[in-house]
Amino acid sequence: MAVAGTAPIGDDDSTVGLGDVYAQTVRCLDIAERALEEAGASMEDVVRTRIMLTDVTRWKEAARAHGERFASARPACTFVEVSRFIDPAWLVEVEMDAVSD
């Protein structure tokens, strides 16, 4: 299964963590985890992630959030820079692929 289009959007539809790549990455991972769970999978089933950043020089902030979330399972991970997202306040989006029984 694939999870795509996660953006740092809060439950109130506002952008979470304005200016904060780490906080935005955490929010994106929360959204992706919820989507996996709704599909009957878990973060342990994730085999690949893609972290898209508007400023790839800030990759360490996103990597910190990713490493915390995937402390026991280490999926393949790619960081890429994009020119922008739909909302200019978004600094990061996350995609992931999971394989479950």
Short mmCIF file of C-alpha atoms in Angstrom, two decimals:
data_model
loop_
_atom_site.label_atom_id
_atom_site.label_comp_id
_atom_site.label_asym_id
_atom_site.label_seq_id
_atom_site.Cartn_x
_atom_site.Cartn_y
_atom_site.Cartn_z
CA MET A 1 0.00 0.00 0.00
CA ALA A 2 1.08 3.56 -0.55
CA VAL A 3 0.47 6.70 1.47
CA ALA A 4 0.94 9.97 -0.38
CA GLY A 5 0.01 13.61 -0.12
CA THR A 6 0.61 13.99 3.59
CA ALA A 7 1.08 17.62 4.42
CA PRO A 8 1.50 19.35 7.79
CA ILE A 9 -2.19 20.11 8.23
CA GLY A 10 -3.73 20.14 11.68
CA ASP A 11 -7.14 18.88 12.68
CA ASP A 12 -8.37 22.48 12.37
CA ASP A 13 -7.09 22.66 8.74
CA SER A 14 -4.30 25.07 9.66
CA THR A 15 -0.62 24.49 8.93
CA VAL A 16 1.15 22.89 11.88
CA GLY A 17 4.60 24.12 12.92
CA LEU A 18 4.98 27.25 10.83
CA GLY A 19 8.64 27.56 9.86
CA ASP A 20 9.55 24.36 11.74
CA VAL A 21 10.64 21.44 9.52
CA TYR A 22 10.85 19.04 12.47
CA ALA A 23 7.31 19.79 13.71
CA GLN A 24 5.90 19.62 10.20
CA THR A 25 7.60 16.27 9.57
CA VAL A 26 6.20 14.87 12.82
CA ARG A 27 2.72 15.95 11.73
CA CYS A 28 3.12 14.39 8.29
CA LEU A 29 4.28 11.13 9.88
CA ASP A 30 1.29 11.21 12.26
CA ILE A 31 -1.08 11.56 9.31
CA ALA A 32 0.65 8.78 7.37
CA GLU A 33 0.61 6.47 10.39
CA ARG A 34 -3.12 7.03 10.85
CA ALA A 35 -3.72 6.24 7.16
CA LEU A 36 -1.73 3.02 7.46
CA GLU A 37 -3.66 1.96 10.55
CA GLU A 38 -6.98 2.64 8.83
CA ALA A 39 -5.81 0.33 6.02
CA GLY A 40 -4.82 -2.42 8.48
CA ALA A 41 -1.06 -1.80 8.43
CA SER A 42 1.45 -0.21 10.80
CA MET A 43 4.69 1.72 10.71
CA GLU A 44 6.49 -1.61 11.16
CA ASP A 45 5.23 -2.54 7.68
CA VAL A 46 6.82 0.51 6.00
CA VAL A 47 9.57 -0.42 3.54
CA ARG A 48 10.22 2.95 1.87
CA THR A 49 9.70 6.62 2.64
CA ARG A 50 10.17 9.78 0.61
CA ILE A 51 10.66 13.10 2.34
CA MET A 52 10.08 16.11 0.09
CA LEU A 53 11.46 19.42 1.33
CA THR A 54 11.34 22.92 -0.07
CA ASP A 55 14.85 23.44 1.34
CA VAL A 56 16.90 20.25 1.30
CA THR A 57 19.62 21.90 3.39
CA ARG A 58 17.23 21.39 6.32
CA TRP A 59 17.12 17.62 5.82
CA LYS A 60 18.60 16.90 9.26
CA GLU A 61 15.49 18.35 10.93
CA ALA A 62 13.26 15.99 8.95
CA ALA A 63 15.69 13.10 9.46
CA ARG A 64 15.47 13.58 13.23
CA ALA A 65 11.68 13.15 13.17
CA HIS A 66 11.98 10.21 10.77
CA GLY A 67 14.61 8.51 12.91
CA GLU A 68 12.52 8.89 16.05
CA ARG A 69 9.46 7.39 14.37
CA PHE A 70 11.39 4.54 12.76
CA ALA A 71 13.78 3.78 15.63
CA SER A 72 13.32 0.00 15.36
CA ALA A 73 12.49 -0.41 11.67
CA ARG A 74 14.67 1.40 9.16
CA PRO A 75 12.87 1.70 5.83
CA ALA A 76 14.71 2.88 2.74
CA CYS A 77 14.45 6.66 2.72
CA THR A 78 14.98 9.32 0.09
CA PHE A 79 15.13 13.07 0.67
CA VAL A 80 14.35 15.31 -2.30
CA GLU A 81 13.99 19.02 -2.81
CA VAL A 82 10.90 20.41 -4.48
CA SER A 83 10.28 23.97 -5.59
CA ARG A 84 7.08 24.39 -3.56
CA PHE A 85 3.87 22.82 -2.31
CA ILE A 86 0.25 23.88 -2.73
CA ASP A 87 0.51 25.97 0.44
CA PRO A 88 3.72 28.02 0.67
CA ALA A 89 3.74 27.53 4.46
CA TRP A 90 4.32 23.80 3.99
CA LEU A 91 8.01 22.95 4.20
CA VAL A 92 7.71 19.17 3.93
CA GLU A 93 5.51 16.34 2.71
CA VAL A 94 5.97 12.62 3.31
CA GLU A 95 5.14 9.56 1.24
CA MET A 96 5.56 5.95 2.29
CA ASP A 97 5.11 2.45 0.98
CA ALA A 98 4.19 -0.46 3.21
CA VAL A 99 3.87 -4.20 2.77
CA SER A 100 1.63 -6.10 5.19
CA ASP A 101 -0.01 -9.49 5.33
#
